[in-house]
Amino acid sequence: MELSLESAFSTGGLVGHLAYILLILSIIMRNIVWLRIFMIVSSLVAIAYALIWLSDPVSSFWETLMVTVNVVQLLIIWRENSRARFTAVERDFAARRLRGLATGEQRRILNMGTWETLEDGTVLTENGVHPPALIYIAEGTVDVMIDGRQIATCGPGDYVGEMSLVGGAPASADTRVRGAALVWRLPAAAIDDLDRRKPAWLAVIEAGIARNIRRKLIAANAAQLA
């Protein structure tokens, strides 16, 4: 097909445009499942374009290979998702802080950390010291203190030590468990590993941290106005 204004807007030309539009849409998909689905549809349209209008077996071969690869990857994702199992606490955590990831990816992140039941008075962070882990509070209350004075509390759904691990600065306050608490710890080494190997997963964790920080700021402002 020769390139001209007429050919660009012919039926074949429009089919070719559609293939690339779908490819662009796949790139901007944040969900990996939808990304692969759009890539498959894009390649199928491209195969029709290559065979019917271009008579190009080379392009159709590579597009067919692209479809095959993405179908295999979708089957792997489906297998991981179907095998993933969550407790009620883990399901709540994933819904709050791991939005945008496939079920299997959420399970793999959770496996990188550990669930712990902490006793009253357990120290989570110390002022001026880099915390060894990012901590998510599933149950219980954590007091935030500076120079022995309580300035805030954290509860279910909150992170502790998030600013230090994301920003790199030492903790700006002491935090201690009041009563008992169920928490999930993600070691700093695991976060570094995510940064190197799975930056998209770390971006989801950071997005959850950002939402949590926003909630804490709103609560702090409301407390000052009360």
CSV table of C-alpha atoms in Angstrom, one decimal:
chain,number,residue,atom,x,y,z
A,1,MET,CA,0.0,0.0,0.0
A,2,GLU,CA,1.5,3.3,-1.1
A,3,LEU,CA,1.5,6.2,1.4
A,4,SER,CA,-0.9,8.9,0.4
A,5,LEU,CA,-3.7,10.9,2.0
A,6,GLU,CA,-6.2,8.7,0.3
A,7,SER,CA,-4.5,5.5,1.5
A,8,ALA,CA,-4.1,6.8,5.0
A,9,PHE,CA,-7.8,7.2,5.4
A,10,SER,CA,-8.8,4.1,3.4
A,11,THR,CA,-10.3,1.1,5.1
A,12,GLY,CA,-7.0,-0.6,5.3
A,13,GLY,CA,-5.3,2.6,6.5
A,14,LEU,CA,-7.8,3.0,9.3
A,15,VAL,CA,-7.3,-0.6,10.4
A,16,GLY,CA,-3.6,0.1,10.6
A,17,HIS,CA,-4.2,3.2,12.6
A,18,LEU,CA,-6.4,1.3,15.0
A,19,ALA,CA,-3.6,-1.3,15.6
A,20,TYR,CA,-1.3,1.5,16.7
A,21,ILE,CA,-3.9,3.3,18.7
A,22,LEU,CA,-4.6,0.1,20.7
A,23,LEU,CA,-0.8,-0.4,21.2
A,24,ILE,CA,-0.5,3.2,22.6
A,25,LEU,CA,-3.5,2.5,24.9
A,26,SER,CA,-1.8,-0.7,26.1
A,27,ILE,CA,1.3,1.3,27.1
A,28,ILE,CA,-0.6,3.7,29.3
A,29,MET,CA,-2.6,1.0,31.1
A,30,ARG,CA,-1.5,0.8,34.8
A,31,ASN,CA,-3.1,-2.6,35.3
A,32,ILE,CA,-0.8,-5.3,33.8
A,33,VAL,CA,-3.8,-7.5,32.8
A,34,TRP,CA,-5.4,-4.7,30.8
A,35,LEU,CA,-2.0,-3.8,29.3
A,36,ARG,CA,-1.6,-7.4,27.9
A,37,ILE,CA,-5.2,-7.5,26.8
A,38,PHE,CA,-4.8,-4.3,24.8
A,39,MET,CA,-1.5,-5.6,23.3
A,40,ILE,CA,-3.2,-8.8,22.2
A,41,VAL,CA,-6.1,-7.0,20.5
A,42,SER,CA,-3.6,-4.6,18.9
A,43,SER,CA,-1.6,-7.5,17.5
A,44,LEU,CA,-4.7,-9.2,16.2
A,45,VAL,CA,-5.8,-6.1,14.3
A,46,ALA,CA,-2.2,-5.7,13.1
A,47,ILE,CA,-2.2,-9.3,11.8
A,48,ALA,CA,-5.4,-8.6,9.8
A,49,TYR,CA,-3.9,-5.5,8.4
A,50,ALA,CA,-0.7,-7.3,7.4
A,51,LEU,CA,-2.4,-10.2,5.8
A,52,ILE,CA,-5.4,-8.6,4.1
A,53,TRP,CA,-4.0,-5.2,3.0
A,54,LEU,CA,-0.2,-5.5,3.0
A,55,SER,CA,0.2,-9.2,2.2
A,56,ASP,CA,3.1,-9.2,4.6
A,57,PRO,CA,3.8,-12.6,6.2
A,58,VAL,CA,6.8,-11.3,8.1
A,59,SER,CA,4.8,-8.7,10.1
A,60,SER,CA,2.0,-11.2,10.6
A,61,PHE,CA,4.5,-13.8,12.0
A,62,TRP,CA,5.9,-11.3,14.6
A,63,GLU,CA,2.5,-10.1,15.6
A,64,THR,CA,1.4,-13.7,16.0
A,65,LEU,CA,4.4,-14.2,18.2
A,66,MET,CA,3.4,-11.1,20.2
A,67,VAL,CA,-0.1,-12.5,20.7
A,68,THR,CA,1.3,-15.9,21.9
A,69,VAL,CA,3.7,-14.3,24.4
A,70,ASN,CA,1.0,-12.1,25.9
A,71,VAL,CA,-1.5,-15.0,26.1
A,72,VAL,CA,1.1,-17.1,27.9
A,73,GLN,CA,1.8,-14.2,30.3
A,74,LEU,CA,-1.9,-13.8,31.0
A,75,LEU,CA,-2.2,-17.5,31.8
A,76,ILE,CA,0.7,-17.1,34.2
A,77,ILE,CA,-1.0,-14.1,35.9
A,78,TRP,CA,-4.3,-16.1,36.0
A,79,ARG,CA,-2.5,-19.0,37.6
A,80,GLU,CA,-0.9,-16.8,40.3
A,81,ASN,CA,-4.1,-15.0,41.0
A,82,SER,CA,-6.2,-18.2,41.3
A,83,ARG,CA,-3.7,-19.7,43.7
A,84,ALA,CA,-3.4,-16.5,45.9
A,85,ARG,CA,-5.0,-16.9,49.3
A,86,PHE,CA,-5.6,-14.1,51.9
A,87,THR,CA,-6.7,-13.8,55.4
A,88,ALA,CA,-9.3,-11.2,56.2
A,89,VAL,CA,-6.6,-8.9,57.6
A,90,GLU,CA,-4.4,-9.3,54.5
A,91,ARG,CA,-7.4,-8.7,52.2
A,92,ASP,CA,-8.2,-5.5,54.0
A,93,PHE,CA,-4.5,-4.4,53.7
A,94,ALA,CA,-4.4,-5.1,50.0
A,95,ALA,CA,-7.6,-3.2,49.4
A,96,ARG,CA,-6.3,-0.2,51.4
A,97,ARG,CA,-2.7,0.0,50.3
A,98,LEU,CA,-2.0,-2.3,47.3
A,99,ARG,CA,-4.6,-1.0,44.8
A,100,GLY,CA,-3.8,-1.4,41.2
A,101,LEU,CA,-1.8,-4.7,41.5
A,102,ALA,CA,-3.0,-8.1,40.4
A,103,THR,CA,-4.0,-10.5,43.2
A,104,GLY,CA,-0.9,-12.6,42.7
A,105,GLU,CA,1.4,-9.5,42.9
A,106,GLN,CA,-0.3,-8.5,46.1
A,107,ARG,CA,0.3,-11.9,47.5
A,108,ARG,CA,4.0,-11.8,46.5
A,109,ILE,CA,4.5,-8.4,48.2
A,110,LEU,CA,2.8,-9.6,51.4
A,111,ASN,CA,5.1,-12.6,51.4
A,112,MET,CA,8.1,-10.3,51.5
A,113,GLY,CA,7.1,-9.0,54.9
A,114,THR,CA,6.0,-10.7,58.1
A,115,TRP,CA,2.9,-10.4,60.4
A,116,GLU,CA,3.7,-9.9,64.1
A,117,THR,CA,1.6,-9.5,67.2
A,118,LEU,CA,3.3,-6.9,69.4
A,119,GLU,CA,3.0,-6.4,73.2
A,120,ASP,CA,2.3,-3.2,75.0
A,121,GLY,CA,5.2,-0.8,75.0
A,122,THR,CA,7.0,-2.3,72.0
A,123,VAL,CA,9.2,0.3,70.3
A,124,LEU,CA,8.7,0.7,66.6
A,125,THR,CA,10.8,3.7,65.8
A,126,GLU,CA,13.2,5.9,67.7
A,127,ASN,CA,13.8,9.6,67.2
A,128,GLY,CA,17.0,10.2,65.2
A,129,VAL,CA,17.4,6.5,64.2
A,130,HIS,CA,16.7,5.0,60.8
A,131,PRO,CA,13.9,2.4,61.2
A,132,PRO,CA,14.8,-1.1,60.0
A,133,ALA,CA,11.4,-1.7,58.4
A,134,LEU,CA,8.2,-0.2,57.1
A,135,ILE,CA,5.4,-1.1,59.4
A,136,TYR,CA,1.7,-1.3,58.7
A,137,ILE,CA,-0.8,-1.4,61.6
A,138,ALA,CA,-3.6,-3.8,61.0
A,139,GLU,CA,-4.9,-3.8,64.6
A,140,GLY,CA,-4.2,-1.8,67.7
A,141,THR,CA,-2.9,1.7,68.6
A,142,VAL,CA,0.6,3.2,68.3
A,143,ASP,CA,1.5,6.4,70.2
A,144,VAL,CA,3.7,9.0,68.5
A,145,MET,CA,5.9,10.8,71.0
A,146,ILE,CA,8.6,13.5,71.1
A,147,ASP,CA,10.7,14.0,74.2
A,148,GLY,CA,8.3,11.7,76.1
A,149,ARG,CA,5.2,13.8,75.1
A,150,GLN,CA,2.5,12.2,73.0
A,151,ILE,CA,1.8,14.3,69.9
A,152,ALA,CA,-0.4,11.8,67.9
A,153,THR,CA,-1.6,8.3,67.5
A,154,CYS,CA,-1.7,5.8,64.6
A,155,GLY,CA,-4.2,3.1,64.2
A,156,PRO,CA,-5.5,0.4,61.8
A,157,GLY,CA,-4.7,1.3,58.2
A,158,ASP,CA,-1.7,3.5,59.1
A,159,TYR,CA,2.0,3.1,58.3
A,160,VAL,CA,4.8,3.8,60.8
A,161,GLY,CA,8.3,4.7,59.6
A,162,GLU,CA,7.1,5.5,56.1
A,163,MET,CA,8.7,9.0,55.8
A,164,SER,CA,12.1,7.6,56.8
A,165,LEU,CA,12.2,4.7,54.4
A,166,VAL,CA,10.8,6.7,51.5
A,167,GLY,CA,12.7,10.0,52.2
A,168,GLY,CA,15.9,8.5,53.6
A,169,ALA,CA,15.9,10.7,56.8
A,170,PRO,CA,16.0,9.2,60.3
A,171,ALA,CA,12.8,8.9,62.3
A,172,SER,CA,11.5,12.2,63.7
A,173,ALA,CA,9.6,10.7,66.6
A,174,ASP,CA,9.4,7.7,69.0
A,175,THR,CA,6.6,5.3,68.4
A,176,ARG,CA,5.4,2.7,70.9
A,177,VAL,CA,2.6,0.2,70.9
A,178,ARG,CA,-0.3,0.9,73.3
A,179,GLY,CA,-1.9,-2.3,74.5
A,180,ALA,CA,-1.3,-4.9,71.8
A,181,ALA,CA,-1.1,-4.6,68.0
A,182,LEU,CA,-1.0,-6.7,64.9
A,183,VAL,CA,1.4,-5.3,62.4
A,184,TRP,CA,3.0,-6.2,59.0
A,185,ARG,CA,6.8,-5.5,58.7
A,186,LEU,CA,8.5,-4.9,55.4
A,187,PRO,CA,12.3,-4.8,55.9
A,188,ALA,CA,14.3,-1.9,54.4
A,189,ALA,CA,16.3,-4.5,52.4
A,190,ALA,CA,13.0,-5.7,50.8
A,191,ILE,CA,12.2,-2.1,49.8
A,192,ASP,CA,15.6,-1.7,48.2
A,193,ASP,CA,15.0,-5.0,46.4
A,194,LEU,CA,11.7,-3.7,45.1
A,195,ASP,CA,13.3,-0.5,44.0
A,196,ARG,CA,15.8,-2.4,41.9
A,197,ARG,CA,13.7,-5.3,40.6
A,198,LYS,CA,10.0,-4.2,40.8
A,199,PRO,CA,9.8,-0.4,40.7
A,200,ALA,CA,6.1,-0.5,39.6
A,201,TRP,CA,5.3,-2.5,42.8
A,202,LEU,CA,7.2,0.0,44.9
A,203,ALA,CA,5.3,2.8,43.2
A,204,VAL,CA,2.0,1.2,44.3
A,205,ILE,CA,3.3,1.0,47.9
A,206,GLU,CA,4.4,4.6,47.8
A,207,ALA,CA,1.0,5.6,46.4
A,208,GLY,CA,-0.6,3.9,49.5
A,209,ILE,CA,1.8,5.7,51.7
A,210,ALA,CA,0.9,9.0,50.1
A,211,ARG,CA,-2.8,8.4,50.7
A,212,ASN,CA,-2.1,7.5,54.3
A,213,ILE,CA,0.0,10.7,54.8
A,214,ARG,CA,-2.8,12.7,53.4
A,215,ARG,CA,-5.3,11.1,55.8
A,216,LYS,CA,-2.9,11.8,58.8
A,217,LEU,CA,-2.6,15.4,57.8
A,218,ILE,CA,-6.3,15.9,57.5
A,219,ALA,CA,-6.8,14.3,61.0
A,220,ALA,CA,-4.0,16.5,62.5
A,221,ASN,CA,-5.6,19.6,61.1
A,222,ALA,CA,-9.0,18.6,62.4
A,223,ALA,CA,-7.5,18.0,65.8
A,224,GLN,CA,-5.9,21.5,65.9
A,225,LEU,CA,-9.2,23.1,64.9
A,226,ALA,CA,-11.2,21.2,67.5
